[in-house]
Amino acid sequence: MPRAQNWGIHFDGEWRAMCCPGCASVAEAIIDNGLADFYQKRTAFSESATLIPEPLSHYDSPAADGMGGEINEVSLIIEGISCSACIWLLERHVRQLNGVASFKINYATRRAQLEFCLDSILLSEVLTAIRAIGYRALPYDANKQFLVLQAERKDFIGRIGVALLFSMQVMMITLGVYMAGIDTIETQMLSFLRWISAFLSLPVILYSAKPFLVAAYRDMKNAMPGMDVPVALGISLGFIASVWNTWLLAGDTYYESVCMFILFLLLARYVEFLTRWYAVSSSERLTQAIPVVAKKLLSDGSLESVAAKTLQLGDEIQINPGDVIPADSLIVSGTSQVDESILTGENEPINKSVGDTVLGGSHNLQHSLVAKVSCVGKASTLSTISRLIDRAHSEKPNWVELADRYASVFVSMVVLLTVGTAWYGFSQGAEDWFSTALSVLVVTCPCALSLATPTAYTAAMSALFNKGIIITKGQALDKLASIKHVIFDKTGTLTQGVMRITHYQQLAQLEYQECLDLAISLEAFSEHPIARAFKRERQDKVYQPQQVKHVNGAGLMANINQQDYYLGSWVYIAGVLALEEEPVQMSGSLVYLATAKQLLAVFEIEDDIRQGAVSTVTWLQQQGKVLHLVSGDRATPVDWLAAKLGIERVKSNASPVDKLNEIECLQQRGDPAVMIGDGVNDAPIMAKADVSISVSGASQLARSSSDILLMGDDMSALRDVFALSSQTRRVIKQNMCWALVYNIGALPLAMAGQVEPWQAALGMSVSSLVVVLNSFRLRMLRPAGQEND
């Protein structure tokens, strides 16, 4: 371009030079059309741009979305994590910030859940603090995370490929020197071969080993040495010593050991990455299950394609065969079969008809349905489960957190031990003192120890998720392995919860339909499984109850047309009317309707035993578990169910207080207990239990407070939970024992000079690989007792 020309534009108060008039014209057009934000959002200068990405920028405004004062939650993807020590450092660093209420990182997915108060700290300040210690945070997005994982996978393959290619060349040269013998090779040729080996090692160190070196520098800068510190020291010292000896043409070189160390360690890390990839791909299916577009029915009967995330409560949608259901909905027209395997793990289609609930993310298989949206946003089933999965992965057993905390102490001891070995060998005049110290540094690297627990938990949770079992609290799986006492609720847990009215007996001068209409109107305010039996019946007259009061686990009362009505168990009604002898004896569960003066009617409710309950109870007893059946129902149906299942410890007519006392008595004796129920009226009891398990059909409150969720209707899934919890604990012990035995056993040999640096590199990498593969077995193990009922 002619030097005399000076093209450019005035923008944002400054003269911006341009290379030609074409670029100047385009820039003016962009600005004149109100698109100047392009220059803030372009990617050319992304590293020097704002630390807070556009999708999260609105969180920095206290007035945005009504935020400010209250605790706000944000999901982030963290880049740069290499081991569990990194997670502990990040969590400790961010939690110390004023205004941060909680910060937990999911080891498997590298996702972080941040809770903070906008009145005290801005999100941009949190991201700046994360960047300051060498990590990078991005807004969570399912597609973005997939791209990050893809990039990480390609990066691994590229670094492994370079390490493999150049290591082969270095090994061929080294092998030739070893076979010929140093004494038989001319000095000039030996020097040439060593310098060639040095240059061939450079791509391996500068490219393939770069993640280890960068992570080690970051750890040392933060005064928190992690697992990459001894790795980086071994690589650096081995290469520097080799170059020094090559320059002096004296002593040994370790180019092949350094290259093999990097190659084997990359291979072990890649296998560990694949286990994380598999876990992420399993759990992230939930976030990717909801379709982008939904077919909304308008008031004139026409269809409109809208974004699924814009659906509101009460909107009617059409779901054609083959469509993914865009939101939790209630069917108002049509019948079909629905595949809910993404949520329940069960591949058998489920028949759905008018009045049934269909879950967002499931597939409509047969006929067109019209449904009314019943739940959207964070309250939906998929969103709730996704949050619970994140919470489970971010929680760790106390002893694991303790191990992560003192990982830096262990690394420091390794470094000190290496220095001590080098000093002793040098002071004793040993010729191979450096080689011995290098072997000690490499062989004691605690990589396998840091992978022992996280990889096992990741594999176990992923395996259970594929069976329709959601672990919502990370410590639950560890606790469950040692619990002996199992307490079952009855209705909706060991039974199907598909209640139906089988008999009716009139106790006053009111017609059956009028009593039924009153009962249905009252039960409209209850979520108990028994209430569903009344909701299925035809209602002629709809009453409007006022001043509704619930008596937890017993019944409810309300005022209808200036008259108080009571509906519930005999114990509840007898207390209201001061009665002693029950007037009716039936085999099913009895629900009484009464006023403040007299009994009106009694309804007999029956339920079927849940699929898989018989074999599951038998299997648990064979495992030495002590089973309890504690129910608020009458003695007759409870005793019948207990006899059918073979449960000996039975308590009927149990109020919520009685159930709570049952658990407390066991705990006071030093016997931890697991509570299995549907969570309806039992939330405090399940919270008190050492581990709580909610079955399918549980209330939203139960899902949020329970430690484990069984999404499928088959009770056999409970066997998978207990069996895999024991297997997970066993695998973790195996991993820990192997890592400790290897480190402790190899250390004396290395200190005695019996282990060459390349052998130490191979042993350390194989040790990590053994731990990862042993954990991965949890995905393939099939618990015993899978026979069908």
Short mmCIF file of C-alpha atoms in Angstrom, two decimals, residues 21-304:
data_model
loop_
_atom_site.label_atom_id
_atom_site.label_comp_id
_atom_site.label_asym_id
_atom_site.label_seq_id
_atom_site.Cartn_x
_atom_site.Cartn_y
_atom_site.Cartn_z
CA PRO A 21 -10.21 1.74 2.31
CA GLY A 22 -12.18 -1.50 2.03
CA CYS A 23 -11.68 -2.35 5.70
CA ALA A 24 -12.44 1.25 6.67
CA SER A 25 -15.74 1.14 4.73
CA VAL A 26 -16.77 -2.17 6.33
CA ALA A 27 -15.94 -0.86 9.80
CA GLU A 28 -18.03 2.29 9.21
CA ALA A 29 -20.96 0.18 7.97
CA ILE A 30 -20.79 -2.00 11.11
CA ILE A 31 -20.80 1.04 13.41
CA ASP A 32 -23.45 2.99 11.45
CA ASN A 33 -25.85 0.02 11.67
CA GLY A 34 -25.63 -0.10 15.47
CA LEU A 35 -23.42 -3.18 15.55
CA ALA A 36 -20.40 -1.68 17.27
CA ASP A 37 -20.63 -4.37 19.95
CA PHE A 38 -18.96 -6.60 17.35
CA TYR A 39 -15.63 -5.15 18.40
CA GLN A 40 -16.20 -6.10 22.02
CA LYS A 41 -17.36 -9.61 21.17
CA ARG A 42 -14.91 -10.60 18.45
CA THR A 43 -12.66 -13.54 19.31
CA ALA A 44 -9.35 -12.25 17.97
CA PHE A 45 -8.35 -10.83 21.35
CA SER A 46 -10.17 -13.30 23.61
CA GLU A 47 -7.32 -13.80 26.07
CA SER A 48 -7.02 -10.09 26.83
CA ALA A 49 -10.76 -9.49 26.88
CA THR A 50 -13.04 -9.57 29.87
CA LEU A 51 -12.75 -12.60 32.13
CA ILE A 52 -16.51 -12.93 32.42
CA PRO A 53 -18.17 -14.38 29.29
CA GLU A 54 -21.29 -12.82 27.80
CA PRO A 55 -23.74 -15.59 28.95
CA LEU A 56 -22.91 -14.78 32.58
CA SER A 57 -22.38 -11.04 32.33
CA HIS A 58 -25.90 -10.25 33.57
CA TYR A 59 -25.05 -11.73 36.98
CA ASP A 60 -22.79 -8.72 37.61
CA SER A 61 -25.85 -6.48 37.64
CA PRO A 62 -27.62 -6.62 41.02
CA ALA A 63 -30.84 -5.48 39.38
CA ALA A 64 -30.79 -8.12 36.65
CA ASP A 65 -33.34 -10.90 36.89
CA GLY A 66 -34.38 -9.70 40.33
CA MET A 67 -31.05 -10.82 41.83
CA GLY A 68 -29.25 -9.24 44.69
CA GLY A 69 -29.07 -10.01 48.38
CA GLU A 70 -30.12 -13.63 48.04
CA ILE A 71 -27.78 -16.50 47.31
CA ASN A 72 -27.43 -17.06 43.55
CA GLU A 73 -26.18 -20.26 41.93
CA VAL A 74 -24.03 -20.52 38.81
CA SER A 75 -22.61 -23.58 37.07
CA LEU A 76 -19.09 -23.27 35.63
CA ILE A 77 -16.65 -25.43 33.68
CA ILE A 78 -13.11 -25.33 35.11
CA GLU A 79 -10.16 -25.84 32.78
CA GLY A 80 -6.65 -26.78 33.89
CA ILE A 81 -7.44 -29.36 36.59
CA SER A 82 -4.94 -32.23 36.58
CA CYS A 83 -5.53 -34.04 39.89
CA SER A 84 -7.59 -34.02 43.08
CA ALA A 85 -5.11 -31.66 44.74
CA CYS A 86 -6.07 -29.03 42.14
CA ILE A 87 -9.70 -29.40 43.16
CA TRP A 88 -8.88 -28.96 46.83
CA LEU A 89 -6.78 -25.88 46.09
CA LEU A 90 -9.52 -24.30 43.95
CA GLU A 91 -12.27 -25.04 46.49
CA ARG A 92 -10.21 -23.64 49.37
CA HIS A 93 -9.16 -20.54 47.42
CA VAL A 94 -12.66 -19.60 46.19
CA ARG A 95 -14.43 -20.39 49.48
CA GLN A 96 -12.20 -17.85 51.23
CA LEU A 97 -13.60 -15.03 49.09
CA ASN A 98 -16.02 -12.77 50.91
CA GLY A 99 -19.55 -13.37 49.61
CA VAL A 100 -18.99 -16.96 48.39
CA ALA A 101 -21.39 -19.28 50.21
CA SER A 102 -20.36 -22.54 48.54
CA PHE A 103 -18.01 -23.77 45.83
CA LYS A 104 -17.82 -27.45 44.92
CA ILE A 105 -16.16 -29.08 41.93
CA ASN A 106 -17.27 -32.26 40.21
CA TYR A 107 -14.12 -34.38 39.72
CA ALA A 108 -15.53 -36.35 36.77
CA THR A 109 -17.06 -33.52 34.73
CA ARG A 110 -14.82 -30.63 35.91
CA ARG A 111 -18.01 -28.68 36.61
CA ALA A 112 -18.22 -26.31 39.57
CA GLN A 113 -21.32 -25.24 41.47
CA LEU A 114 -20.88 -21.72 42.81
CA GLU A 115 -23.23 -20.09 45.30
CA PHE A 116 -22.57 -16.43 45.98
CA CYS A 117 -24.23 -13.23 47.20
CA LEU A 118 -24.32 -10.36 44.72
CA ASP A 119 -24.37 -7.82 47.54
CA SER A 120 -20.87 -8.95 48.58
CA ILE A 121 -19.08 -10.14 45.44
CA LEU A 122 -19.49 -10.06 41.67
CA LEU A 123 -19.14 -13.13 39.52
CA SER A 124 -16.39 -11.44 37.54
CA GLU A 125 -14.39 -11.11 40.76
CA VAL A 126 -14.73 -14.86 41.39
CA LEU A 127 -13.56 -15.66 37.87
CA THR A 128 -10.64 -13.25 38.28
CA ALA A 129 -9.63 -15.06 41.48
CA ILE A 130 -9.77 -18.41 39.66
CA ARG A 131 -7.66 -17.04 36.80
CA ALA A 132 -5.15 -15.61 39.30
CA ILE A 133 -4.10 -19.07 40.49
CA GLY A 134 -3.69 -20.49 36.99
CA TYR A 135 -7.10 -21.94 36.10
CA ARG A 136 -9.85 -20.81 33.76
CA ALA A 137 -13.61 -20.82 34.33
CA LEU A 138 -16.24 -20.90 31.57
CA PRO A 139 -20.05 -20.76 31.76
CA TYR A 140 -21.51 -24.26 31.72
CA ASP A 141 -23.13 -25.34 28.51
CA ALA A 142 -23.65 -28.97 27.48
CA ASN A 143 -22.42 -28.36 23.95
CA LYS A 144 -19.52 -26.25 25.19
CA GLN A 145 -18.46 -28.98 27.60
CA PHE A 146 -18.56 -31.54 24.81
CA LEU A 147 -16.32 -29.31 22.70
CA VAL A 148 -13.93 -28.86 25.64
CA LEU A 149 -13.75 -32.64 26.11
CA GLN A 150 -13.23 -33.16 22.39
CA ALA A 151 -10.40 -30.63 22.42
CA GLU A 152 -8.86 -32.30 25.48
CA ARG A 153 -9.07 -35.70 23.77
CA LYS A 154 -7.41 -34.40 20.60
CA ASP A 155 -4.74 -32.71 22.69
CA PHE A 156 -4.03 -35.99 24.50
CA ILE A 157 -3.76 -37.93 21.24
CA GLY A 158 -1.46 -35.31 19.70
CA ARG A 159 0.89 -35.26 22.70
CA ILE A 160 0.91 -39.06 22.94
CA GLY A 161 1.65 -39.31 19.21
CA VAL A 162 4.61 -36.93 19.43
CA ALA A 163 5.95 -38.69 22.54
CA LEU A 164 5.59 -42.11 20.92
CA LEU A 165 7.26 -41.07 17.65
CA PHE A 166 10.31 -39.39 19.16
CA SER A 167 10.65 -41.87 22.03
CA MET A 168 11.00 -44.66 19.47
CA GLN A 169 13.88 -42.80 17.81
CA VAL A 170 15.63 -42.12 21.13
CA MET A 171 15.16 -45.74 22.21
CA MET A 172 16.68 -47.04 18.94
CA ILE A 173 19.76 -44.89 19.43
CA THR A 174 20.05 -45.82 23.12
CA LEU A 175 19.57 -49.51 22.36
CA GLY A 176 22.34 -49.38 19.77
CA VAL A 177 24.71 -47.76 22.28
CA TYR A 178 23.86 -50.31 24.98
CA MET A 179 24.32 -53.26 22.62
CA ALA A 180 27.61 -52.00 21.21
CA GLY A 181 28.96 -50.81 24.56
CA ILE A 182 30.26 -47.32 25.28
CA ASP A 183 33.88 -48.48 25.22
CA THR A 184 33.64 -49.75 21.63
CA ILE A 185 32.17 -46.53 20.19
CA GLU A 186 34.38 -43.68 19.09
CA THR A 187 34.17 -40.62 21.30
CA GLN A 188 33.11 -38.37 18.43
CA MET A 189 30.35 -40.79 17.36
CA LEU A 190 29.16 -41.21 20.96
CA SER A 191 28.95 -37.43 21.36
CA PHE A 192 27.04 -37.17 18.07
CA LEU A 193 24.52 -39.86 19.11
CA ARG A 194 23.96 -38.22 22.49
CA TRP A 195 23.33 -34.79 20.94
CA ILE A 196 20.92 -36.35 18.44
CA SER A 197 19.08 -37.98 21.37
CA ALA A 198 18.95 -34.60 23.14
CA PHE A 199 17.40 -32.88 20.13
CA LEU A 200 14.93 -35.73 19.59
CA SER A 201 13.91 -35.44 23.24
CA LEU A 202 13.13 -31.73 22.98
CA PRO A 203 9.69 -32.10 21.24
CA VAL A 204 8.69 -34.65 23.87
CA ILE A 205 9.65 -32.34 26.73
CA LEU A 206 8.53 -29.01 25.25
CA TYR A 207 5.26 -30.27 23.74
CA SER A 208 4.18 -33.62 25.17
CA ALA A 209 5.26 -32.81 28.76
CA LYS A 210 4.06 -29.20 28.68
CA PRO A 211 0.86 -29.85 30.75
CA PHE A 212 2.93 -31.39 33.56
CA LEU A 213 5.45 -28.56 33.54
CA VAL A 214 2.80 -25.82 33.45
CA ALA A 215 0.76 -27.46 36.23
CA ALA A 216 3.86 -27.90 38.38
CA TYR A 217 4.83 -24.23 37.93
CA ARG A 218 1.29 -23.19 38.88
CA ASP A 219 1.33 -25.41 41.99
CA MET A 220 4.69 -24.08 43.15
CA LYS A 221 3.56 -20.52 42.50
CA ASN A 222 0.55 -21.15 44.75
CA ALA A 223 2.75 -22.85 47.39
CA MET A 224 0.60 -25.97 47.04
CA PRO A 225 2.70 -28.74 45.42
CA GLY A 226 0.51 -31.30 43.68
CA MET A 227 1.11 -34.57 41.88
CA ASP A 228 2.70 -32.83 38.88
CA VAL A 229 5.56 -31.37 40.92
CA PRO A 230 7.59 -34.61 41.28
CA VAL A 231 6.75 -35.42 37.66
CA ALA A 232 8.08 -32.08 36.44
CA LEU A 233 11.14 -32.35 38.67
CA GLY A 234 11.92 -35.83 37.34
CA ILE A 235 11.58 -34.68 33.73
CA SER A 236 13.55 -31.46 34.19
CA LEU A 237 16.36 -32.87 36.30
CA GLY A 238 16.73 -35.94 34.09
CA PHE A 239 16.98 -33.86 30.91
CA ILE A 240 19.26 -31.17 32.38
CA ALA A 241 21.63 -33.78 33.83
CA SER A 242 21.67 -35.60 30.49
CA VAL A 243 22.53 -32.43 28.56
CA TRP A 244 25.26 -31.59 31.09
CA ASN A 245 26.80 -35.05 30.78
CA THR A 246 26.51 -34.85 26.99
CA TRP A 247 28.37 -31.54 27.03
CA LEU A 248 31.10 -32.98 29.24
CA LEU A 249 30.95 -36.37 27.45
CA ALA A 250 31.05 -38.05 30.86
CA GLY A 251 28.58 -39.97 32.99
CA ASP A 252 25.22 -41.41 31.97
CA THR A 253 22.35 -39.84 30.04
CA TYR A 254 18.64 -40.41 30.68
CA TYR A 255 16.99 -39.24 27.47
CA GLU A 256 15.21 -42.57 26.93
CA SER A 257 14.03 -42.66 30.57
CA VAL A 258 12.64 -39.12 30.35
CA CYS A 259 10.82 -39.84 27.08
CA MET A 260 9.40 -43.14 28.34
CA PHE A 261 8.33 -41.48 31.59
CA ILE A 262 6.38 -38.84 29.68
CA LEU A 263 4.88 -41.37 27.26
CA PHE A 264 3.72 -43.82 29.93
CA LEU A 265 2.35 -41.07 32.14
CA LEU A 266 0.41 -39.58 29.22
CA LEU A 267 -1.04 -43.02 28.45
CA ALA A 268 -2.14 -43.48 32.08
CA ARG A 269 -3.69 -39.99 32.17
CA TYR A 270 -5.44 -40.66 28.88
CA VAL A 271 -7.07 -43.84 30.21
CA GLU A 272 -8.18 -41.88 33.29
CA PHE A 273 -9.58 -39.21 30.96
CA LEU A 274 -11.57 -41.85 29.09
CA THR A 275 -13.25 -42.94 32.34
CA ARG A 276 -14.24 -39.31 32.94
CA TRP A 277 -15.43 -38.99 29.34
CA TYR A 278 -17.67 -42.02 29.75
CA ALA A 279 -19.07 -40.72 33.04
CA VAL A 280 -19.78 -37.30 31.54
CA SER A 281 -21.42 -38.75 28.44
CA SER A 282 -23.73 -40.80 30.71
CA SER A 283 -24.81 -38.05 33.09
CA GLU A 284 -24.84 -35.24 30.53
CA ARG A 285 -27.46 -37.09 28.49
CA LEU A 286 -29.98 -35.53 30.87
CA THR A 287 -29.04 -31.96 30.01
CA GLN A 288 -29.15 -32.75 26.29
CA ALA A 289 -32.43 -34.68 26.40
CA ILE A 290 -34.90 -31.79 26.17
CA PRO A 291 -35.64 -30.77 22.55
CA VAL A 292 -35.09 -27.21 21.38
CA VAL A 293 -38.53 -26.80 19.77
CA ALA A 294 -42.03 -27.71 21.04
CA LYS A 295 -45.41 -27.77 19.26
CA LYS A 296 -47.73 -25.47 21.22
CA LEU A 297 -51.52 -25.62 20.78
CA LEU A 298 -53.07 -22.16 20.47
CA SER A 299 -56.58 -21.19 21.57
CA ASP A 300 -57.88 -21.40 17.99
CA GLY A 301 -56.65 -25.01 17.68
CA SER A 302 -53.67 -24.20 15.47
CA LEU A 303 -50.11 -25.33 16.16
CA GLU A 304 -47.15 -23.02 16.69
#
